[in-house]
Coordinates of C-alpha atoms in Angstrom, one line a residue:
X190 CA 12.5 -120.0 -63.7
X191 CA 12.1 -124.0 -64.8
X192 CA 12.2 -124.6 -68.6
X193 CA 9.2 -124.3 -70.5
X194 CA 9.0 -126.0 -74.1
X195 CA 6.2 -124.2 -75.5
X196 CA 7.2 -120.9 -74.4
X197 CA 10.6 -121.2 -76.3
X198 CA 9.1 -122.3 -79.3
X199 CA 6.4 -119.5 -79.5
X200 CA 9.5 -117.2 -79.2
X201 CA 11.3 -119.1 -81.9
X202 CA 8.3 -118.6 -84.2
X203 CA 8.2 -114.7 -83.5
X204 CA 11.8 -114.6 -83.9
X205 CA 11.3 -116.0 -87.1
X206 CA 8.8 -114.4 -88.4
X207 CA 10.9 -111.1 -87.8
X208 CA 13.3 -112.5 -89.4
X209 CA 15.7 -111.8 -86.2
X210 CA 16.5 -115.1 -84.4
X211 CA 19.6 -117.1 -85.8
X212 CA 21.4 -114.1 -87.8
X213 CA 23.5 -115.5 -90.8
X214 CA 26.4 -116.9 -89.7
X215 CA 28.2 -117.5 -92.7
X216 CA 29.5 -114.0 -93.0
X217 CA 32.2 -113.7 -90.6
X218 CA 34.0 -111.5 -88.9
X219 CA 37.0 -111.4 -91.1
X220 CA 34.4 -110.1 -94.0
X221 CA 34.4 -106.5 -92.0
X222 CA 37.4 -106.5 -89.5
X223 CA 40.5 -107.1 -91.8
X224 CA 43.5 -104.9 -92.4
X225 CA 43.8 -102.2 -90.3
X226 CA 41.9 -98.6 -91.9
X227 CA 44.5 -95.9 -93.2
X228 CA 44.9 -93.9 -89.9
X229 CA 43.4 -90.3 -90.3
X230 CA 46.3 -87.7 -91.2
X231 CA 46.4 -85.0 -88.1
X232 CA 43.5 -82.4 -88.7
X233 CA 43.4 -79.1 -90.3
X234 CA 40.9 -76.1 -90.3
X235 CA 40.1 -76.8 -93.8
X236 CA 40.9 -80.1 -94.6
X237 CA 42.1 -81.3 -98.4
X238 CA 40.0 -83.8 -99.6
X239 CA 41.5 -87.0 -100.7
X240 CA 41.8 -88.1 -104.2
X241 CA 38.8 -89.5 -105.6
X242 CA 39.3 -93.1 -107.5
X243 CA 36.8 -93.6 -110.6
X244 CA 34.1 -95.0 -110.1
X245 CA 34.4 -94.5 -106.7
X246 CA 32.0 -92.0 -104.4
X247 CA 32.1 -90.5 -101.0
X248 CA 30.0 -92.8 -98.9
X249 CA 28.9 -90.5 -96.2
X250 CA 25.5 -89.3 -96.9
X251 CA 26.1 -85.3 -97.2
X252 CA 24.5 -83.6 -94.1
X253 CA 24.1 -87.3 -91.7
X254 CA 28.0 -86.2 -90.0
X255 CA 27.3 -86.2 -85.7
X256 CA 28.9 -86.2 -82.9
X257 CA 28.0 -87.9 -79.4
X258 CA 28.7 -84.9 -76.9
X259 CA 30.1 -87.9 -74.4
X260 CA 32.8 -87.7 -76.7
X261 CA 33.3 -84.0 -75.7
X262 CA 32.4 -83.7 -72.1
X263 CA 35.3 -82.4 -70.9
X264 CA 35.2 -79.4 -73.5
X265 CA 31.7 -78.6 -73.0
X266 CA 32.7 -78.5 -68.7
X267 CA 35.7 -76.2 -69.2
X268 CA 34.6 -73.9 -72.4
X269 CA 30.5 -74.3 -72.9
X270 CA 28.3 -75.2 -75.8
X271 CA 29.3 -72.2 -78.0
X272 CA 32.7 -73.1 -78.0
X273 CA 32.6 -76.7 -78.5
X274 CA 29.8 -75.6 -81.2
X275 CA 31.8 -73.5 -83.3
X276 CA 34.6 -75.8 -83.1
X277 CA 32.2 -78.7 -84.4
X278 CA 31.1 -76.5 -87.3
X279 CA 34.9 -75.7 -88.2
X280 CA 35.2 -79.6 -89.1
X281 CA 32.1 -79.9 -90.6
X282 CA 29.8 -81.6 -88.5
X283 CA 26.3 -81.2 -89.4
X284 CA 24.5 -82.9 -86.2
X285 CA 25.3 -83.5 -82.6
X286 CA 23.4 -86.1 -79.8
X287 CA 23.6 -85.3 -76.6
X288 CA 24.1 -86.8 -73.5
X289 CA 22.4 -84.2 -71.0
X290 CA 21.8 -80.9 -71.3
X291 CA 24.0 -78.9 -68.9
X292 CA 27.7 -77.6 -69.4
X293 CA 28.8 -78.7 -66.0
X294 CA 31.5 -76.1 -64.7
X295 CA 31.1 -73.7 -67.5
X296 CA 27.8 -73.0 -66.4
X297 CA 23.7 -73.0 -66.6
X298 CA 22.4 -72.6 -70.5
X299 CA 18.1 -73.1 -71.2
X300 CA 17.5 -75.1 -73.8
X301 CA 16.1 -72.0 -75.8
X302 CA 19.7 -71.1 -75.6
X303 CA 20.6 -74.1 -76.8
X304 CA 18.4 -74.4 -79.9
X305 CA 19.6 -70.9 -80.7
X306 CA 23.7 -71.7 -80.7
X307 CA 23.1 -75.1 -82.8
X308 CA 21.2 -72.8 -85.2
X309 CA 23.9 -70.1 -84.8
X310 CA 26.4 -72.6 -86.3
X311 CA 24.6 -74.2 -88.3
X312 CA 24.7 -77.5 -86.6
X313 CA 21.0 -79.3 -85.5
X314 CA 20.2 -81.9 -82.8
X315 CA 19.6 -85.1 -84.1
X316 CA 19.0 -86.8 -80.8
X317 CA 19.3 -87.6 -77.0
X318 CA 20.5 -90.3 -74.6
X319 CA 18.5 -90.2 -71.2
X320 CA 18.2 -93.3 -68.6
X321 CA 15.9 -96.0 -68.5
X322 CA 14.9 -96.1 -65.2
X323 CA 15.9 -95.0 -61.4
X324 CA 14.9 -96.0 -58.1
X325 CA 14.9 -92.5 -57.4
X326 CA 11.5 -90.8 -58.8
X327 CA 13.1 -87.6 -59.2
X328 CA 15.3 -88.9 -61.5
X329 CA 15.8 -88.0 -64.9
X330 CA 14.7 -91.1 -66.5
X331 CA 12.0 -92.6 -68.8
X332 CA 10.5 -94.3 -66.1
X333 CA 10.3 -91.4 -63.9
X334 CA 9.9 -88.2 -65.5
X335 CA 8.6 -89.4 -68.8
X336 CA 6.7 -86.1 -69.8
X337 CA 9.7 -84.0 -69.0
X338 CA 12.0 -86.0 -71.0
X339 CA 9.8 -85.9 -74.6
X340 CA 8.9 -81.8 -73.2
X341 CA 12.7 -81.1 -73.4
X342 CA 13.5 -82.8 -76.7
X343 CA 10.4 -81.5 -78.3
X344 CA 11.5 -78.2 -77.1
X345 CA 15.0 -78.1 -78.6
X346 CA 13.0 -79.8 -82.2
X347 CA 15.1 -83.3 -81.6
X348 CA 13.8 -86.2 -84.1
X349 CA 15.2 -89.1 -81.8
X350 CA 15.1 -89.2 -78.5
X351 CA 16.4 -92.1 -76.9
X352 CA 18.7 -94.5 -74.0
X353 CA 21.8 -96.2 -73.8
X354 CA 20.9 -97.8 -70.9
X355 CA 20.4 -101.8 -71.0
X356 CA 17.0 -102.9 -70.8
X357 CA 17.8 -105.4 -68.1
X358 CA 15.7 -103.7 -65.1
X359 CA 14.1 -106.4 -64.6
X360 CA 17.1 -108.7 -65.1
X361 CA 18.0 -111.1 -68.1
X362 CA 15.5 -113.7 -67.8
X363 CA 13.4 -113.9 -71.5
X364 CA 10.3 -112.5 -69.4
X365 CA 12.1 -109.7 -67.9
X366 CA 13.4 -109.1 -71.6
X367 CA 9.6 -109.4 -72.6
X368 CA 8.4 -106.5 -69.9
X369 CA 11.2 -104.1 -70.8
X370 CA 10.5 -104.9 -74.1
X371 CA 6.2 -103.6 -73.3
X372 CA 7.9 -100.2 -71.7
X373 CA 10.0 -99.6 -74.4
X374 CA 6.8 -99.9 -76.8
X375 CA 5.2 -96.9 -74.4
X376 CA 8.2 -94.9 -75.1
X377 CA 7.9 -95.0 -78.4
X378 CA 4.3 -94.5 -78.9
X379 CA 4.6 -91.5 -76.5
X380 CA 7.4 -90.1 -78.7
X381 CA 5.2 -90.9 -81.8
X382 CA 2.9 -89.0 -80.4
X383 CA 5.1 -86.2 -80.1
X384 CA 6.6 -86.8 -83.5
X385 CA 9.7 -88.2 -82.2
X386 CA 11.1 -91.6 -82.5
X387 CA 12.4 -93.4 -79.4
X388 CA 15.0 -95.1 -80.2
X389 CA 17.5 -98.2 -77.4
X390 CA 21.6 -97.6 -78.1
X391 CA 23.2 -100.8 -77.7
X392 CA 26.8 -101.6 -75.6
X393 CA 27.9 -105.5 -75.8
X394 CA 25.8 -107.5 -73.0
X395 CA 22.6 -107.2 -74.8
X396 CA 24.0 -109.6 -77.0
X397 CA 24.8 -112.0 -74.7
X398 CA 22.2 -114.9 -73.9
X399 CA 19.2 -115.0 -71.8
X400 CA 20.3 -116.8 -68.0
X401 CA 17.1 -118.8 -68.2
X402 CA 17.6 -120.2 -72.0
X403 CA 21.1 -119.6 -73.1
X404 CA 19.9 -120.3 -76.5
X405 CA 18.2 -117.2 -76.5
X406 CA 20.5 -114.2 -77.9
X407 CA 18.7 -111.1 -75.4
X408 CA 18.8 -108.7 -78.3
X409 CA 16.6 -110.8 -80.6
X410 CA 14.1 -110.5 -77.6
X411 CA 14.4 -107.3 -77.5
X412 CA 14.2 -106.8 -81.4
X413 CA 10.9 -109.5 -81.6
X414 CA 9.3 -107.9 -79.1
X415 CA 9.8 -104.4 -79.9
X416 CA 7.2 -102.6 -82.1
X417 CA 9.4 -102.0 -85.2
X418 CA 6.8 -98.7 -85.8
X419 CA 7.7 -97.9 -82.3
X420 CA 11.4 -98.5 -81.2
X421 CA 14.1 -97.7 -83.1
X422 CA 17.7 -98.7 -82.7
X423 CA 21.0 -97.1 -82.9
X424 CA 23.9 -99.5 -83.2
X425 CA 27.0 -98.6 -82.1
X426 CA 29.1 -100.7 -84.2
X427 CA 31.9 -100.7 -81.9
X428 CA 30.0 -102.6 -79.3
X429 CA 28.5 -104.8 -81.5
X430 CA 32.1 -106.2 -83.0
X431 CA 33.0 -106.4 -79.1
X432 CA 30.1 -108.6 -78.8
X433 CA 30.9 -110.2 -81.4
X434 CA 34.4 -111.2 -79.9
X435 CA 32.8 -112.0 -76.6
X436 CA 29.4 -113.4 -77.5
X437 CA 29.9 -115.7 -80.1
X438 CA 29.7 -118.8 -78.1
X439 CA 27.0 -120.0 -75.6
X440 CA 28.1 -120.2 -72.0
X441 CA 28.1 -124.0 -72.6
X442 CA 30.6 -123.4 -75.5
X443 CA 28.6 -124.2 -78.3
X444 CA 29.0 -122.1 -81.4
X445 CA 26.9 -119.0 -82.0
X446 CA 28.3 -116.6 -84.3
X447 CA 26.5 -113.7 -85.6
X448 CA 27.5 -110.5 -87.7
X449 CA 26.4 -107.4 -86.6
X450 CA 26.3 -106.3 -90.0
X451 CA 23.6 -108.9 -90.8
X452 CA 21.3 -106.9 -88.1
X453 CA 20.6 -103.7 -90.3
X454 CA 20.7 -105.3 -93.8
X455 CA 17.7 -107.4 -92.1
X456 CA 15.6 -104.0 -91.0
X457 CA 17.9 -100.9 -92.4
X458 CA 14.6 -99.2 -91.4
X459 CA 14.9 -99.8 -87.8
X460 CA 18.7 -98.2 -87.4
X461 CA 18.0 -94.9 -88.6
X462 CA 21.3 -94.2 -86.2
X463 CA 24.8 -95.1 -86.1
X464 CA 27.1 -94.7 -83.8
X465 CA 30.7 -94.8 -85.4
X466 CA 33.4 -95.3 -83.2
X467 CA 36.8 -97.6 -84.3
X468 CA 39.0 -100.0 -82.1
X469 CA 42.3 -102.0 -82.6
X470 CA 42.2 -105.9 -81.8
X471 CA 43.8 -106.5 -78.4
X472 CA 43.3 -110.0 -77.4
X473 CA 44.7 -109.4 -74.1
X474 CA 41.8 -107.0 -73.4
X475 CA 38.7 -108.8 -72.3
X476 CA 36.7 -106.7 -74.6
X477 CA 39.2 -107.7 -77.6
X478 CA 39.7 -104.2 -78.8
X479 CA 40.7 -101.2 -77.1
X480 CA 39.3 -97.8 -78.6
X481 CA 40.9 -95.5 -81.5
X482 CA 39.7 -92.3 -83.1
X483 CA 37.9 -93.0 -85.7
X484 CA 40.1 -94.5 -89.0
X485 CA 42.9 -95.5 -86.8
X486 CA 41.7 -98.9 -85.6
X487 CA 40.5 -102.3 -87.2
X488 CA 36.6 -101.8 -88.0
X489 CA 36.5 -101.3 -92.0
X490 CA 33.9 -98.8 -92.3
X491 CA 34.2 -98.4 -95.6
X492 CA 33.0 -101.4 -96.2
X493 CA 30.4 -101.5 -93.5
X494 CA 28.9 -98.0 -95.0
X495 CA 29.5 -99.1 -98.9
X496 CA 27.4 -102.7 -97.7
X497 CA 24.6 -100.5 -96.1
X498 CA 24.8 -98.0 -99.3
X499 CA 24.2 -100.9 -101.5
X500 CA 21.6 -102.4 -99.7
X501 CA 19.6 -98.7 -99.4
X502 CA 20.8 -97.1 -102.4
X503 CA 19.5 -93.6 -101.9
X504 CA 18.1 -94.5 -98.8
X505 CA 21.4 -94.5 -97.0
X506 CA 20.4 -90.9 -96.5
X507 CA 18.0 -91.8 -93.9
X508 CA 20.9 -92.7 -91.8
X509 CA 22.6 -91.0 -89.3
X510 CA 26.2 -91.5 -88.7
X511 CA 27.5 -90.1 -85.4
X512 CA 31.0 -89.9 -84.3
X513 CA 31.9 -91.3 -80.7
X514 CA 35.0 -92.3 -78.6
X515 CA 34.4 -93.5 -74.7
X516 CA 37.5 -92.8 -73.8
X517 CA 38.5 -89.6 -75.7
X518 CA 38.5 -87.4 -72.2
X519 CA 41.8 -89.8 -70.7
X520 CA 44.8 -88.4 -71.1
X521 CA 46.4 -91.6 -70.6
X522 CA 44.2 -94.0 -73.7
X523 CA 44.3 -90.6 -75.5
X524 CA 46.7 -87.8 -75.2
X525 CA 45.7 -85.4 -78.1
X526 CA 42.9 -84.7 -76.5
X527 CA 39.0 -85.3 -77.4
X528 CA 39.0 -82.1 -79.7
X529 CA 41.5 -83.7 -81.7
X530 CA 39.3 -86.8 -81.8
X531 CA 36.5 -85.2 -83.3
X532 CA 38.8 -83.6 -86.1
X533 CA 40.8 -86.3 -86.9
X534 CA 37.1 -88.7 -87.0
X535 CA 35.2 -86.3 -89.4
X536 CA 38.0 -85.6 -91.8
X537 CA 38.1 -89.7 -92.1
X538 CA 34.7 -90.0 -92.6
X539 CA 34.0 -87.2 -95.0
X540 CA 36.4 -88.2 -97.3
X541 CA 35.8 -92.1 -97.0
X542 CA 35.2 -93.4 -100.5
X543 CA 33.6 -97.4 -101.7

């Protein structure tokens, strides 16, 4: 695609006017990614909460504590929903996303079933990652089986229903950005309809820059030409401090910083969802982390949730904060298993204070 002046400056404008295009760059990453977090002690059925400091307040909104069932795929293969349920309940989760809707080995379940064993222990679904798009029409996708999609969620009462697949179908021209962009807007108004929010879950290459203007950060594309009524975002913080690491200079070199923080205090509205998930620096990795459980790596989340708290005041109980970990199913990156993970991330969590 050849260079076209007027095009790039009718994007700047939008981008502007959203408020979106050239985040602050003045608050760096050492403001959120300092000293390593207090690591988690081991968990317990019954955790003891942790001294409270005057003044200071638990930051976790009571009731906004999820998981991502990714986290947990192993369990929910070998022992089924109930299980993993009541074990999620035990620590004191209040929500759970999923990522599908089938327990694999352990066997067929209808989502009436479903609804009934979140209800059963006392957990609810906040949401739902499902693809983008297939070249196979019988796929489970937005593109493909819309209807079904938003029929399921509806069914098992889900507010957010959503994907954490990359809107680069088309590729990652600004255009192709632009048409994914115009789908994404269906989605939402078909969820609206429903009264549902759809909602995009980020991983670090939609913050890279567009291959026909490299001045172009794809994100703020897809943030500009989003519908903010429309399409919601959950940011998972984790991949946005990767991106950070990786994306932070232009393929010709040329500084472009950006805090990922700076993203929600701009629109806390349009990040209702969170997805929390903690890494140590590793500059030998190319991502510049490798994954932790949650309060065992370098992310400061108590300052990331005490900087949306001020922001919001009460408000910060329209978020959602949902525990994840990639990798928490390898027994090799993490031997105490993914259980463990979840218990060790909530009892963080709950008693982090700012």
């Amino acid at each position: 695609m050849t260079y076209d002046p007027e095009r790039t400056r009718d994007l700047a404008r939008k981008l502007a006017r959203r408020r979106f295009l050239g985040v602050a760059a003045g608050t760096t990453a050492a403001a959120l990614l300092g000293a390593r977090t207090a690591a988690a002690e081991p968990a317990a059925a019954e955790p003891v909460a942790a001294p409270a400091a005057h003044g200071r307040r638990r930051l976790l909104p009571p009731g906004r504590l999820g998981i991502q069932l990714y986290t947990l795929r192993d369990q929910t293969g070998s022992l089924g929903f109930a299980r993993v349920f009541e074990e999620l309940a035990r620590h004191h989760y209040d929500e759970v996303e999923f990522a599908g809707y089938t327990q694999g080995s352990a066997g067929a379940i209808s989502l009436a079933q479903l609804k009934r064993l979140l209800r059963d222990n006392g957990l609810r679904g906040v949401g739902s990652h499902v693809g983008y798009s297939s070249t196979d029409p019988k796929a489970y996708t937005f593109a493909t089986q819309l209807t079904q999609v938003l029929d399921d969620a509806e069914a098992l009462g889900l507010p957010y229903i959503g994907t954490p697949s990359s809107p680069d179908r088309y590729g990652n021209t600004v255009d192709a950005w632009k048409r994914a962009a115009e789908e994404f807007n269906t989605y939402g108004a078909a969820a609206k309809a429903r009264g549902m929010r759809f909602y995009h879950h980020n991983h670090a290459d939609e913050f890279s820059f567009a291959t026909d203007d490299p001045r172009v950060r794809l994100y703020d594309v897809l943030l500009a030409e989003t519908d903010p009524e429309l399409v919601f975002l959950e940011m998972d913080i984790y991949w946005a401090y990767v991106a950070q690491y990786r994306f932070s200079r232009r393929p010709d070199g040329t500084p472009a910083p950006f805090e990922p923080l700076d993203y929600v205090l701009r629109a806390p509205h349009r990040y209702p969802l969170f997805h929390v998930k903690d890494g140590e620096h590793d500059t030998a990795a190319q991502d510049g982390y490798h994954m932790t459980d949650v309060g065992d790596g370098d992310i400061d989340y108590g300052r990331f949730l005490a900087t949306v708290y001020r922001r919001k005041g009460h408000g910060h109980r329209d978020h959602h904060w949902i525990v994840e970990r990639d990798d928490a199913v390898d027994p090799a990156a993490n031997p105490a298993g993914s259980l463990s993970t979840a218990a060790r991330s909530a009892r963080y969590l709950r008693h982090l204070r700012g």
